[in-house]
Amino acid sequence: MNILNDLYFSKEHTWVRIENNIGTIGITDFAQSELGEIVYADVPNVGYNFKQDEVFGSVEAIKTVSDLFMPLSGKVLETNKLLLKEPTLVNSEPFENGWMIKIEIENSQEIEKLLTAEQYAKITNT
Amino acid sequence: MNIALFSDIHANLPALEAFFTDVEKRNPDSIYCLGDLVGYNIWPNEVVNEIRKRKIPTIAGNYDFGIGRMSNECGCAYKTESEKDNGNISISFTNSLMKDEERAYLRTLPAHIKVEFQLNEDKLNLLLVHGSPRKINEYLFEDREEKSMLRIMEQADADILCFGHTHKPYHRVLNSGIDGQNHFRHAINIGSVGKPKDSDVRGGYVMLTINENSSVLDKDSIKVEFIRFEYDIEKAAKAVEDSPLPNEYADNLRRGY
């Protein structure tokens, strides 16, 4: 299972890549493989604020719909327009072009509550 | 206008014959088939031909799409390894049975049928799909969140969306009106003729009634009747058991799952 070392993970199967104070958020390779083919990513509009662990949207797969949980608190700065035309990027490139939102991180201390790649691999038995 | 809608026959000829006997007694004004004619039983060609000879407008299901293209993938989204193994047996068996002309018919089936009514100086759009408007093999279960269901129907401009694929019938009425103005939309899963999965072993289909007063403004102006009919389940189940298909598919028919 593909897990990258420059990312932090939530137990709810989202990842965040942190550059300066900007967090890029998506779902993990494990999550997409469990969900199956993604049909639609329902993400919030730019400007909305969410708290850590709060539901910020949902992802619709062929057979099921799953909530998306914020790995960190923050304000939505950008959503991934590529997913509107090609939602299966979440399946094929979950850690790259399949990202969902970028946020302005509100409180960097919350990072301590997230998992490393190794810890995440352990809880998902991957 | 009485419109009979049926789907998901899945090569079950005894169920299809019983369906025709039942529906012809009711004398609907039109009949549409929402796909998945083949797979999981031994009569894929016979089912195609019974539908073709009646000239019933038919759309492709995911199984028809796969078999039409001689593919080994039916888009069935099986979860467990045993479901996948059984599914592989079914698709290769169906591919081996399918004759050229019947396969060509499956390959050329349309994806959607849109029927626009113009009543009361307003339009009322009926959209027929197999899984969902955006995906032939998407499962729209009854518990789909209202927001998601409405978005799917609004994007497809469907006031009445009829679909199959899950083999579990239901009718939901959702209001997408704004500013106090009602706009009722109907999501109708028409169930399955030949492989029901709602614990009722009988075949199922829908009779949709549109009358001169039907409108998006009145949620009761569109009538949806779920009809169930008996058929020779043992004949269909034994046919599975006497074939290379997994016996589990016979149990599915006997117990409705």
mmCIF file with all atom_site columns, N, CA and C in Angstrom, chain B residues 151-190:
data_model
loop_
_atom_site.group_PDB
_atom_site.id
_atom_site.type_symbol
_atom_site.label_atom_id
_atom_site.label_alt_id
_atom_site.label_comp_id
_atom_site.label_asym_id
_atom_site.label_entity_id
_atom_site.label_seq_id
_atom_site.pdbx_PDB_ins_code
_atom_site.Cartn_x
_atom_site.Cartn_y
_atom_site.Cartn_z
_atom_site.occupancy
_atom_site.B_iso_or_equiv
_atom_site.pdbx_formal_charge
_atom_site.auth_seq_id
_atom_site.auth_comp_id
_atom_site.auth_asym_id
_atom_site.auth_atom_id
_atom_site.pdbx_PDB_model_num
ATOM 1   N N  . ARG B 1 151 ? -28.806 16.391 -5.911  1.00 0.00 ? 151 ARG B N  1
ATOM 2   C CA . ARG B 1 151 ? -27.778 16.913 -6.825  1.00 0.00 ? 151 ARG B CA 1
ATOM 3   C C  . ARG B 1 151 ? -27.736 16.079 -8.107  1.00 0.00 ? 151 ARG B C  1
ATOM 4   N N  . ILE B 1 152 ? -27.792 14.754 -7.937  1.00 0.00 ? 152 ILE B N  1
ATOM 5   C CA . ILE B 1 152 ? -27.760 13.855 -9.096  1.00 0.00 ? 152 ILE B CA 1
ATOM 6   C C  . ILE B 1 152 ? -28.961 14.120 -10.013 1.00 0.00 ? 152 ILE B C  1
ATOM 7   N N  . MET B 1 153 ? -30.135 14.298 -9.405  1.00 0.00 ? 153 MET B N  1
ATOM 8   C CA . MET B 1 153 ? -31.343 14.501 -10.218 1.00 0.00 ? 153 MET B CA 1
ATOM 9   C C  . MET B 1 153 ? -31.364 15.881 -10.865 1.00 0.00 ? 153 MET B C  1
ATOM 10  N N  . GLU B 1 154 ? -30.914 16.884 -10.124 1.00 0.00 ? 154 GLU B N  1
ATOM 11  C CA . GLU B 1 154 ? -30.891 18.242 -10.677 1.00 0.00 ? 154 GLU B CA 1
ATOM 12  C C  . GLU B 1 154 ? -29.912 18.330 -11.850 1.00 0.00 ? 154 GLU B C  1
ATOM 13  N N  . GLN B 1 155 ? -28.715 17.735 -11.663 1.00 0.00 ? 155 GLN B N  1
ATOM 14  C CA . GLN B 1 155 ? -27.716 17.796 -12.744 1.00 0.00 ? 155 GLN B CA 1
ATOM 15  C C  . GLN B 1 155 ? -28.205 17.096 -14.005 1.00 0.00 ? 155 GLN B C  1
ATOM 16  N N  . ALA B 1 156 ? -29.048 16.081 -13.819 1.00 0.00 ? 156 ALA B N  1
ATOM 17  C CA . ALA B 1 156 ? -29.565 15.343 -14.979 1.00 0.00 ? 156 ALA B CA 1
ATOM 18  C C  . ALA B 1 156 ? -30.879 15.931 -15.489 1.00 0.00 ? 156 ALA B C  1
ATOM 19  N N  . ASP B 1 157 ? -31.361 16.974 -14.845 1.00 0.00 ? 157 ASP B N  1
ATOM 20  C CA . ASP B 1 157 ? -32.645 17.602 -15.178 1.00 0.00 ? 157 ASP B CA 1
ATOM 21  C C  . ASP B 1 157 ? -33.776 16.564 -15.184 1.00 0.00 ? 157 ASP B C  1
ATOM 22  N N  . ALA B 1 158 ? -33.783 15.715 -14.162 1.00 0.00 ? 158 ALA B N  1
ATOM 23  C CA . ALA B 1 158 ? -34.781 14.649 -14.060 1.00 0.00 ? 158 ALA B CA 1
ATOM 24  C C  . ALA B 1 158 ? -35.800 14.981 -12.968 1.00 0.00 ? 158 ALA B C  1
ATOM 25  N N  . ASP B 1 159 ? -37.073 15.065 -13.365 1.00 0.00 ? 159 ASP B N  1
ATOM 26  C CA . ASP B 1 159 ? -38.136 15.221 -12.354 1.00 0.00 ? 159 ASP B CA 1
ATOM 27  C C  . ASP B 1 159 ? -38.539 13.852 -11.815 1.00 0.00 ? 159 ASP B C  1
ATOM 28  N N  . ILE B 1 160 ? -38.526 12.880 -12.709 1.00 0.00 ? 160 ILE B N  1
ATOM 29  C CA . ILE B 1 160 ? -38.777 11.499 -12.298 1.00 0.00 ? 160 ILE B CA 1
ATOM 30  C C  . ILE B 1 160 ? -37.581 10.684 -12.793 1.00 0.00 ? 160 ILE B C  1
ATOM 31  N N  . LEU B 1 161 ? -36.810 10.158 -11.861 1.00 0.00 ? 161 LEU B N  1
ATOM 32  C CA . LEU B 1 161 ? -35.642 9.353  -12.236 1.00 0.00 ? 161 LEU B CA 1
ATOM 33  C C  . LEU B 1 161 ? -35.941 7.895  -11.908 1.00 0.00 ? 161 LEU B C  1
ATOM 34  N N  . CYS B 1 162 ? -35.962 7.053  -12.945 1.00 0.00 ? 162 CYS B N  1
ATOM 35  C CA . CYS B 1 162 ? -36.190 5.626  -12.722 1.00 0.00 ? 162 CYS B CA 1
ATOM 36  C C  . CYS B 1 162 ? -34.909 4.869  -13.021 1.00 0.00 ? 162 CYS B C  1
ATOM 37  N N  . PHE B 1 163 ? -34.604 3.908  -12.149 1.00 0.00 ? 163 PHE B N  1
ATOM 38  C CA . PHE B 1 163 ? -33.358 3.164  -12.282 1.00 0.00 ? 163 PHE B CA 1
ATOM 39  C C  . PHE B 1 163 ? -33.534 1.795  -11.628 1.00 0.00 ? 163 PHE B C  1
ATOM 40  N N  . GLY B 1 164 ? -32.537 0.936  -11.843 1.00 0.00 ? 164 GLY B N  1
ATOM 41  C CA . GLY B 1 164 ? -32.574 -0.405 -11.256 1.00 0.00 ? 164 GLY B CA 1
ATOM 42  C C  . GLY B 1 164 ? -31.256 -0.667 -10.553 1.00 0.00 ? 164 GLY B C  1
ATOM 43  N N  . HIS B 1 165 ? -30.590 -1.742 -10.946 1.00 0.00 ? 165 HIS B N  1
ATOM 44  C CA . HIS B 1 165 ? -29.216 -2.077 -10.590 1.00 0.00 ? 165 HIS B CA 1
ATOM 45  C C  . HIS B 1 165 ? -29.020 -2.620 -9.169  1.00 0.00 ? 165 HIS B C  1
ATOM 46  N N  . THR B 1 166 ? -29.722 -2.076 -8.176  1.00 0.00 ? 166 THR B N  1
ATOM 47  C CA . THR B 1 166 ? -29.517 -2.581 -6.813  1.00 0.00 ? 166 THR B CA 1
ATOM 48  C C  . THR B 1 166 ? -30.427 -3.776 -6.506  1.00 0.00 ? 166 THR B C  1
ATOM 49  N N  . HIS B 1 167 ? -31.478 -3.945 -7.294  1.00 0.00 ? 167 HIS B N  1
ATOM 50  C CA . HIS B 1 167 ? -32.456 -5.027 -7.106  1.00 0.00 ? 167 HIS B CA 1
ATOM 51  C C  . HIS B 1 167 ? -33.274 -4.836 -5.817  1.00 0.00 ? 167 HIS B C  1
ATOM 52  N N  . LYS B 1 168 ? -33.306 -3.603 -5.327  1.00 0.00 ? 168 LYS B N  1
ATOM 53  C CA . LYS B 1 168 ? -34.084 -3.306 -4.112  1.00 0.00 ? 168 LYS B CA 1
ATOM 54  C C  . LYS B 1 168 ? -34.996 -2.115 -4.395  1.00 0.00 ? 168 LYS B C  1
ATOM 55  N N  . PRO B 1 169 ? -36.294 -2.370 -4.592  1.00 0.00 ? 169 PRO B N  1
ATOM 56  C CA . PRO B 1 169 ? -37.185 -1.305 -5.037  1.00 0.00 ? 169 PRO B CA 1
ATOM 57  C C  . PRO B 1 169 ? -37.519 -0.280 -3.944  1.00 0.00 ? 169 PRO B C  1
ATOM 58  N N  . TYR B 1 170 ? -37.680 0.962  -4.364  1.00 0.00 ? 170 TYR B N  1
ATOM 59  C CA . TYR B 1 170 ? -38.181 2.011  -3.463  1.00 0.00 ? 170 TYR B CA 1
ATOM 60  C C  . TYR B 1 170 ? -38.631 3.219  -4.256  1.00 0.00 ? 170 TYR B C  1
ATOM 61  N N  . HIS B 1 171 ? -39.369 4.085  -3.594  1.00 0.00 ? 171 HIS B N  1
ATOM 62  C CA . HIS B 1 171 ? -39.819 5.349  -4.184  1.00 0.00 ? 171 HIS B CA 1
ATOM 63  C C  . HIS B 1 171 ? -39.586 6.443  -3.158  1.00 0.00 ? 171 HIS B C  1
ATOM 64  N N  . ARG B 1 172 ? -38.787 7.415  -3.513  1.00 0.00 ? 172 ARG B N  1
ATOM 65  C CA . ARG B 1 172 ? -38.555 8.562  -2.628  1.00 0.00 ? 172 ARG B CA 1
ATOM 66  C C  . ARG B 1 172 ? -39.002 9.829  -3.333  1.00 0.00 ? 172 ARG B C  1
ATOM 67  N N  . VAL B 1 173 ? -39.668 10.697 -2.583  1.00 0.00 ? 173 VAL B N  1
ATOM 68  C CA . VAL B 1 173 ? -40.053 11.997 -3.136  1.00 0.00 ? 173 VAL B CA 1
ATOM 69  C C  . VAL B 1 173 ? -39.212 13.048 -2.435  1.00 0.00 ? 173 VAL B C  1
ATOM 70  N N  . LEU B 1 174 ? -38.518 13.868 -3.222  1.00 0.00 ? 174 LEU B N  1
ATOM 71  C CA . LEU B 1 174 ? -37.645 14.892 -2.656  1.00 0.00 ? 174 LEU B CA 1
ATOM 72  C C  . LEU B 1 174 ? -38.067 16.245 -3.206  1.00 0.00 ? 174 LEU B C  1
ATOM 73  N N  . ASN B 1 175 ? -37.987 17.236 -2.351  1.00 0.00 ? 175 ASN B N  1
ATOM 74  C CA . ASN B 1 175 ? -38.403 18.576 -2.783  1.00 0.00 ? 175 ASN B CA 1
ATOM 75  C C  . ASN B 1 175 ? -37.174 19.443 -3.032  1.00 0.00 ? 175 ASN B C  1
ATOM 76  N N  . SER B 1 176 ? -36.973 19.847 -4.279  1.00 0.00 ? 176 SER B N  1
ATOM 77  C CA . SER B 1 176 ? -35.825 20.702 -4.580  1.00 0.00 ? 176 SER B CA 1
ATOM 78  C C  . SER B 1 176 ? -36.261 22.136 -4.862  1.00 0.00 ? 176 SER B C  1
ATOM 79  N N  . GLY B 1 177 ? -37.472 22.458 -4.452  1.00 0.00 ? 177 GLY B N  1
ATOM 80  C CA . GLY B 1 177 ? -37.970 23.814 -4.681  1.00 0.00 ? 177 GLY B CA 1
ATOM 81  C C  . GLY B 1 177 ? -37.215 24.847 -3.848  1.00 0.00 ? 177 GLY B C  1
ATOM 82  N N  . ILE B 1 178 ? -37.191 26.079 -4.341  1.00 0.00 ? 178 ILE B N  1
ATOM 83  C CA . ILE B 1 178 ? -36.569 27.162 -3.567  1.00 0.00 ? 178 ILE B CA 1
ATOM 84  C C  . ILE B 1 178 ? -37.573 28.299 -3.378  1.00 0.00 ? 178 ILE B C  1
ATOM 85  N N  . ASP B 1 179 ? -37.316 29.119 -2.368  1.00 0.00 ? 179 ASP B N  1
ATOM 86  C CA . ASP B 1 179 ? -38.158 30.289 -2.073  1.00 0.00 ? 179 ASP B CA 1
ATOM 87  C C  . ASP B 1 179 ? -39.627 29.912 -1.895  1.00 0.00 ? 179 ASP B C  1
ATOM 88  N N  . GLY B 1 180 ? -39.867 28.805 -1.196  1.00 0.00 ? 180 GLY B N  1
ATOM 89  C CA . GLY B 1 180 ? -41.240 28.424 -0.885  1.00 0.00 ? 180 GLY B CA 1
ATOM 90  C C  . GLY B 1 180 ? -42.005 27.793 -2.030  1.00 0.00 ? 180 GLY B C  1
ATOM 91  N N  . GLN B 1 181 ? -41.379 27.714 -3.201  1.00 0.00 ? 181 GLN B N  1
ATOM 92  C CA . GLN B 1 181 ? -42.019 27.085 -4.364  1.00 0.00 ? 181 GLN B CA 1
ATOM 93  C C  . GLN B 1 181 ? -41.650 25.601 -4.377  1.00 0.00 ? 181 GLN B C  1
ATOM 94  N N  . ASN B 1 182 ? -42.647 24.713 -4.426  1.00 0.00 ? 182 ASN B N  1
ATOM 95  C CA . ASN B 1 182 ? -42.351 23.281 -4.450  1.00 0.00 ? 182 ASN B CA 1
ATOM 96  C C  . ASN B 1 182 ? -41.847 22.823 -5.811  1.00 0.00 ? 182 ASN B C  1
ATOM 97  N N  . HIS B 1 183 ? -40.900 21.922 -5.778  1.00 0.00 ? 183 HIS B N  1
ATOM 98  C CA . HIS B 1 183 ? -40.511 21.202 -6.997  1.00 0.00 ? 183 HIS B CA 1
ATOM 99  C C  . HIS B 1 183 ? -40.196 19.773 -6.561  1.00 0.00 ? 183 HIS B C  1
ATOM 100 N N  . PHE B 1 184 ? -41.214 18.915 -6.662  1.00 0.00 ? 184 PHE B N  1
ATOM 101 C CA . PHE B 1 184 ? -41.047 17.547 -6.181  1.00 0.00 ? 184 PHE B CA 1
ATOM 102 C C  . PHE B 1 184 ? -40.392 16.682 -7.258  1.00 0.00 ? 184 PHE B C  1
ATOM 103 N N  . ARG B 1 185 ? -39.374 15.971 -6.831  1.00 0.00 ? 185 ARG B N  1
ATOM 104 C CA . ARG B 1 185 ? -38.694 15.033 -7.725  1.00 0.00 ? 185 ARG B CA 1
ATOM 105 C C  . ARG B 1 185 ? -38.863 13.620 -7.164  1.00 0.00 ? 185 ARG B C  1
ATOM 106 N N  . HIS B 1 186 ? -39.014 12.671 -8.072  1.00 0.00 ? 186 HIS B N  1
ATOM 107 C CA . HIS B 1 186 ? -39.268 11.283 -7.672  1.00 0.00 ? 186 HIS B CA 1
ATOM 108 C C  . HIS B 1 186 ? -38.081 10.405 -8.064  1.00 0.00 ? 186 HIS B C  1
ATOM 109 N N  . ALA B 1 187 ? -37.507 9.736  -7.073  1.00 0.00 ? 187 ALA B N  1
ATOM 110 C CA . ALA B 1 187 ? -36.443 8.756  -7.327  1.00 0.00 ? 187 ALA B CA 1
ATOM 111 C C  . ALA B 1 187 ? -37.064 7.378  -7.155  1.00 0.00 ? 187 ALA B C  1
ATOM 112 N N  . ILE B 1 188 ? -37.069 6.604  -8.243  1.00 0.00 ? 188 ILE B N  1
ATOM 113 C CA . ILE B 1 188 ? -37.782 5.322  -8.224  1.00 0.00 ? 188 ILE B CA 1
ATOM 114 C C  . ILE B 1 188 ? -36.846 4.192  -8.628  1.00 0.00 ? 188 ILE B C  1
ATOM 115 N N  . ASN B 1 189 ? -36.574 3.318  -7.678  1.00 0.00 ? 189 ASN B N  1
ATOM 116 C CA . ASN B 1 189 ? -35.846 2.100  -8.020  1.00 0.00 ? 189 ASN B CA 1
ATOM 117 C C  . ASN B 1 189 ? -36.890 1.040  -8.340  1.00 0.00 ? 189 ASN B C  1
ATOM 118 N N  . ILE B 1 190 ? -36.801 0.495  -9.540  1.00 0.00 ? 190 ILE B N  1
ATOM 119 C CA . ILE B 1 190 ? -37.896 -0.350 -10.028 1.00 0.00 ? 190 ILE B CA 1
ATOM 120 C C  . ILE B 1 190 ? -37.745 -1.825 -9.634  1.00 0.00 ? 190 ILE B C  1
#
